[in-house]
PDB file of N, CA and C in Angstrom:
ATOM      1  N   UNK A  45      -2.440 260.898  16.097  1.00 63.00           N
ATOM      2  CA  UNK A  45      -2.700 259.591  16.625  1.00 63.00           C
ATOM      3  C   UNK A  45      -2.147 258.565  15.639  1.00 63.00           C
ATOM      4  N   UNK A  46      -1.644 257.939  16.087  1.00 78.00           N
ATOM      5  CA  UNK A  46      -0.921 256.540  15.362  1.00 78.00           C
ATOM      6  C   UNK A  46      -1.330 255.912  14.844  1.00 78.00           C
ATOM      7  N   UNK A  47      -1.096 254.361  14.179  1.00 80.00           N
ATOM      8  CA  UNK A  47      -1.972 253.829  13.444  1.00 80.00           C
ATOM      9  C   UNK A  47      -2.240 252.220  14.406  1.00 80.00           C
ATOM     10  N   UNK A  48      -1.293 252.294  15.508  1.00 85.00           N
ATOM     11  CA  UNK A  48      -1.445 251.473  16.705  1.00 85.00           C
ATOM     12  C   UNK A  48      -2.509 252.041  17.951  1.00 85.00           C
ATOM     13  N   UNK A  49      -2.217 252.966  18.230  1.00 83.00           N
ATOM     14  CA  UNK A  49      -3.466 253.645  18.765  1.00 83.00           C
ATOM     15  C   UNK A  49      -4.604 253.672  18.895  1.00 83.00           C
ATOM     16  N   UNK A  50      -4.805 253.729  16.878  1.00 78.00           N
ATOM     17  CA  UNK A  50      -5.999 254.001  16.482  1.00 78.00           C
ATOM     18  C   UNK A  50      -6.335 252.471  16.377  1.00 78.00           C
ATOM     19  N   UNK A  51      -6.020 250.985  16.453  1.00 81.00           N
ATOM     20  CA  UNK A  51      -6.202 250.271  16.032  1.00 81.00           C
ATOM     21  C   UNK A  51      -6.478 249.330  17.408  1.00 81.00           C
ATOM     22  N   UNK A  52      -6.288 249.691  18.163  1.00 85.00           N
ATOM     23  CA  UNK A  52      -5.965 249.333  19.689  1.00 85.00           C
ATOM     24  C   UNK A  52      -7.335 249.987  20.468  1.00 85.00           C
ATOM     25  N   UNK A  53      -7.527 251.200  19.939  1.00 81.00           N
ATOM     26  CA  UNK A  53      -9.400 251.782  20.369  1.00 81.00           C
ATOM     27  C   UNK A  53     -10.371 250.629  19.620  1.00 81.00           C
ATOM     28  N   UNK A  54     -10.229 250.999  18.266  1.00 78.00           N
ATOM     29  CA  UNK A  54     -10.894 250.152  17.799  1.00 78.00           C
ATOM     30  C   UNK A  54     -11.700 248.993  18.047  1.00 78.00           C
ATOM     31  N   UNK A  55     -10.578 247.899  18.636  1.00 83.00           N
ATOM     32  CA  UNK A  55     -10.271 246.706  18.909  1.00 83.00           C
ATOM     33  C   UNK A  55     -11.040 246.876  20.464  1.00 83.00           C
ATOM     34  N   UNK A  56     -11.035 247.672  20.933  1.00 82.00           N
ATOM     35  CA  UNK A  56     -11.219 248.244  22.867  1.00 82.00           C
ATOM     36  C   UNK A  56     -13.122 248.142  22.312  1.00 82.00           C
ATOM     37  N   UNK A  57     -12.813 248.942  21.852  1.00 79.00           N
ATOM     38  CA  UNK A  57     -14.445 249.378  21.360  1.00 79.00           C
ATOM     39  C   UNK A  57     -15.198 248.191  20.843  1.00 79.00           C
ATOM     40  N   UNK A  58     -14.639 247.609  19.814  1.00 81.00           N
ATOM     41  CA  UNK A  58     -15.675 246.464  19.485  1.00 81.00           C
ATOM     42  C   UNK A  58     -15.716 245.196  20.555  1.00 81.00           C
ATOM     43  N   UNK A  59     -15.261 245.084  20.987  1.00 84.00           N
ATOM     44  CA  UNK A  59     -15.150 243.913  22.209  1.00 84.00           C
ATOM     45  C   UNK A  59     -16.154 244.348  23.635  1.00 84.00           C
ATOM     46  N   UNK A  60     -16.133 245.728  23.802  1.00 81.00           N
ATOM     47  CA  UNK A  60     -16.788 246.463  24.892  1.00 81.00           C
ATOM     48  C   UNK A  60     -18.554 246.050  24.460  1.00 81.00           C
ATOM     49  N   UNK A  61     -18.222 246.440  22.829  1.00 77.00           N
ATOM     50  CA  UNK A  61     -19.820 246.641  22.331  1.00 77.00           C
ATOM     51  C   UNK A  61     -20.084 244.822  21.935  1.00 77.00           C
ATOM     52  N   UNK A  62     -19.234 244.404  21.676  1.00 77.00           N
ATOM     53  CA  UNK A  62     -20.045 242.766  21.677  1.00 77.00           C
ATOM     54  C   UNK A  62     -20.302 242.347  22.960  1.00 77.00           C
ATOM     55  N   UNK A  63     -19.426 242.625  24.152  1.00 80.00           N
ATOM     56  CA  UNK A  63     -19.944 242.163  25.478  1.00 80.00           C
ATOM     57  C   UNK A  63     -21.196 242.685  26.110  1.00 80.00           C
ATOM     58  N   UNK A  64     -21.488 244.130  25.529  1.00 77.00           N
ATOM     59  CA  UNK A  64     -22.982 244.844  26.024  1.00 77.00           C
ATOM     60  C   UNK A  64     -23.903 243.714  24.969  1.00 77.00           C
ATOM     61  N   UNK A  65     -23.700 243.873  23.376  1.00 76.00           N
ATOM     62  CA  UNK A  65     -24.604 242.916  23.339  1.00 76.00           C
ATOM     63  C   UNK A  65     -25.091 241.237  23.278  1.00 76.00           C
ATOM     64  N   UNK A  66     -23.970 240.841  23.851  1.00 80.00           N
ATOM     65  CA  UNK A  66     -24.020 239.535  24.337  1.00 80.00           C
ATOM     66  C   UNK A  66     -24.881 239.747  25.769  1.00 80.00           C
ATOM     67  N   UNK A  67     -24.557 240.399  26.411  1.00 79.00           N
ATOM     68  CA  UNK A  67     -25.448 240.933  27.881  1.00 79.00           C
ATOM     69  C   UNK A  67     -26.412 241.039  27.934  1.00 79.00           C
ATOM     70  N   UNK A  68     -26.904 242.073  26.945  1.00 74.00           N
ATOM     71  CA  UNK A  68     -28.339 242.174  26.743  1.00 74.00           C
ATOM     72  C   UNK A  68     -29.420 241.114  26.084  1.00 74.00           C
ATOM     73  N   UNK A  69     -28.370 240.155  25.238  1.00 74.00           N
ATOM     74  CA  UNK A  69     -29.549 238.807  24.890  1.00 74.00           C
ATOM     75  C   UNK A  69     -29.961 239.569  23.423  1.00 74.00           C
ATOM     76  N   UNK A  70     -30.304 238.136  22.682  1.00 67.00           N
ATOM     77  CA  UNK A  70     -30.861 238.303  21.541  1.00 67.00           C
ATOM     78  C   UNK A  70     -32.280 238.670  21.418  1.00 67.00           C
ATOM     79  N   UNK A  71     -33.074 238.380  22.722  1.00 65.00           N
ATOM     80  CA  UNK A  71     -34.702 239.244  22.584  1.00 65.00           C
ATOM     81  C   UNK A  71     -34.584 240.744  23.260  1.00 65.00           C
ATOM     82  N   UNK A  72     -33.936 240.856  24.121  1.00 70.00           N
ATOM     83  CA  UNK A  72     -34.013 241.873  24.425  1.00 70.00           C
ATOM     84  C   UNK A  72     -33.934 243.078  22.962  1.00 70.00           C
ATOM     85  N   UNK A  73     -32.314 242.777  22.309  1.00 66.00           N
ATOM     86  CA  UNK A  73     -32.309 243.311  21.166  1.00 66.00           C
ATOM     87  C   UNK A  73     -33.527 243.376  20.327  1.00 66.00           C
ATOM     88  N   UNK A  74     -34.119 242.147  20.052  1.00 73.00           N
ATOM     89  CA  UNK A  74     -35.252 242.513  18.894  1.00 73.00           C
ATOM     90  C   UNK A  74     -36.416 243.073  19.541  1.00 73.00           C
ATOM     91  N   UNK A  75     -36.878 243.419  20.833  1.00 78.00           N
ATOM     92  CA  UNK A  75     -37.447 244.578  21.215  1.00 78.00           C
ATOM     93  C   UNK A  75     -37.314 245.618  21.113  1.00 78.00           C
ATOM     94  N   UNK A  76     -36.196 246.155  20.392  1.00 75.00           N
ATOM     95  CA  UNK A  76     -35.624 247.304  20.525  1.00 75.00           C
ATOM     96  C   UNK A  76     -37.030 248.086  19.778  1.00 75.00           C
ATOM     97  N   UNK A  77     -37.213 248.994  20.266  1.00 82.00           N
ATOM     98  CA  UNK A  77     -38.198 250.022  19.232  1.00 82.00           C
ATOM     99  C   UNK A  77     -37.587 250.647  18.551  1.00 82.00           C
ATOM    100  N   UNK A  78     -37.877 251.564  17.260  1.00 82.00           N
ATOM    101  CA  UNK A  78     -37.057 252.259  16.302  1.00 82.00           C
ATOM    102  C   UNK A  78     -36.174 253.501  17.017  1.00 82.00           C
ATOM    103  N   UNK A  79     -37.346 254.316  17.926  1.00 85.00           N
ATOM    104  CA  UNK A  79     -36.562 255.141  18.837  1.00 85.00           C
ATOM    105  C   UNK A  79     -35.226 254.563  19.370  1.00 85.00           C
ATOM    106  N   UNK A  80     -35.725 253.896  20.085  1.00 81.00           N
ATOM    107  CA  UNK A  80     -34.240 253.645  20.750  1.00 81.00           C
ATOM    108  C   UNK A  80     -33.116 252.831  19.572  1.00 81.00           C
ATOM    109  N   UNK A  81     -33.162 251.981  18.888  1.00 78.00           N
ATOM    110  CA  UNK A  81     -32.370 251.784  17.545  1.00 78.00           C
ATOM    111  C   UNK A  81     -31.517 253.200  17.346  1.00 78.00           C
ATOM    112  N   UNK A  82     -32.482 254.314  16.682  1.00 82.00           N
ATOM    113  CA  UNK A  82     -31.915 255.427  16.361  1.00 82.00           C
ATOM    114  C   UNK A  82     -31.015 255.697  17.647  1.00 82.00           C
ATOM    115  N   UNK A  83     -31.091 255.726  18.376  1.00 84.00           N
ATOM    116  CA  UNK A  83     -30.246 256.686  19.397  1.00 84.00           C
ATOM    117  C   UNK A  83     -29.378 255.891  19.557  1.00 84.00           C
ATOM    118  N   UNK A  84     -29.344 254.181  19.700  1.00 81.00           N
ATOM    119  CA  UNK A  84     -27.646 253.681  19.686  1.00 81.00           C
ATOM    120  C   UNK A  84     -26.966 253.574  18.656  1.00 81.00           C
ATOM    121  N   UNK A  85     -27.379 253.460  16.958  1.00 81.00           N
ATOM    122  CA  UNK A  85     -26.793 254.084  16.633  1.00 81.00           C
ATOM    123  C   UNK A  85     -26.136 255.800  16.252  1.00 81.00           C
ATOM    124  N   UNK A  86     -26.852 256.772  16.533  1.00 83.00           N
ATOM    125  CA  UNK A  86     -26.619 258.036  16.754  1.00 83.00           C
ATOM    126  C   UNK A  86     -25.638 258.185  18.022  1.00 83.00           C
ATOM    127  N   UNK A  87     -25.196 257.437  19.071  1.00 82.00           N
ATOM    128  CA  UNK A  87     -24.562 257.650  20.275  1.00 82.00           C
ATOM    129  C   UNK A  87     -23.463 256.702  19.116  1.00 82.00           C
ATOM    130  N   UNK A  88     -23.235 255.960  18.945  1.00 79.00           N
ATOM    131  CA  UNK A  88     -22.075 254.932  18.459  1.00 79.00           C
ATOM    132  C   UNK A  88     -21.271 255.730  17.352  1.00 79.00           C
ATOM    133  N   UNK A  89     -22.376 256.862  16.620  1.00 80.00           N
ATOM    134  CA  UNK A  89     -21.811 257.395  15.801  1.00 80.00           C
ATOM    135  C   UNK A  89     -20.484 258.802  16.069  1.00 80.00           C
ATOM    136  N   UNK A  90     -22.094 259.309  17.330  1.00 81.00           N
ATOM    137  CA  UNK A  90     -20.616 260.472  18.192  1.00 81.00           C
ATOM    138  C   UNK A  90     -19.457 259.540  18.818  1.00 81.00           C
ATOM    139  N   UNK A  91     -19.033 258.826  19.360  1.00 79.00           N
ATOM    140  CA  UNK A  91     -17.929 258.000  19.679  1.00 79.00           C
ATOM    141  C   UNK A  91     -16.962 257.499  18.737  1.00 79.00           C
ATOM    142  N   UNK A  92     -17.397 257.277  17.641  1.00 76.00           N
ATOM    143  CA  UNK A  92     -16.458 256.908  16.595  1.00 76.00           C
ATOM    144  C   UNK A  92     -16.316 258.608  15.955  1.00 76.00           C
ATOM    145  N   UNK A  93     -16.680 259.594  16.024  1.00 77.00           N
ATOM    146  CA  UNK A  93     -15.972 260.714  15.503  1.00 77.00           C
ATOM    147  C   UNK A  93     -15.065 261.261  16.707  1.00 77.00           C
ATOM    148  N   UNK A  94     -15.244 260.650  18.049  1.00 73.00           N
ATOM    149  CA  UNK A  94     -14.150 261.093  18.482  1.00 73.00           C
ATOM    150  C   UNK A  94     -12.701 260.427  18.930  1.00 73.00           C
ATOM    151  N   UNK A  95     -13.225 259.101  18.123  1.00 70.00           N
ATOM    152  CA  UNK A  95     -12.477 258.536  18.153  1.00 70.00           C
ATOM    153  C   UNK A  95     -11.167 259.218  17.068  1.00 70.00           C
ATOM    154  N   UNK A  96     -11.541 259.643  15.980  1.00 69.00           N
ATOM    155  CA  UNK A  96     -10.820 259.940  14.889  1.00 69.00           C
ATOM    156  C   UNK A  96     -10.521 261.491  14.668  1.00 69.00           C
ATOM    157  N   UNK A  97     -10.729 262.181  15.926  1.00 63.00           N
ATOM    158  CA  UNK A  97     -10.315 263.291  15.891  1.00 63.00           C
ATOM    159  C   UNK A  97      -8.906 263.479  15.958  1.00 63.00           C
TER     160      UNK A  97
END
């Protein structure tokens, strides 16, 4: 994978994930319980390793 490629997901990805949390609102976020915290970042984490496979 290239270094345009890889820079072009990237770029895909963070824009996807600021529009979910622009969507969801700033209270919604600070409701978050720890459970669920853990699991978006644990899901964000499998996505960025496959990103770099």
């Amino acid at each position: 994978m290239g270094y345009a490629e890889s820079t072009f997901r990237i770029a895909c990805s963070f824009f996807v994930l600021l529009l979910l949390t622009r969507l969801m609102g700033k209270t919604e976020i600070s409701q978050l319980n720890v459970f669920t915290f853990i699991t978006a970042i644990t899901i964000g984490n499998i996505a960025s390793s496959l990103l770099h496979r």
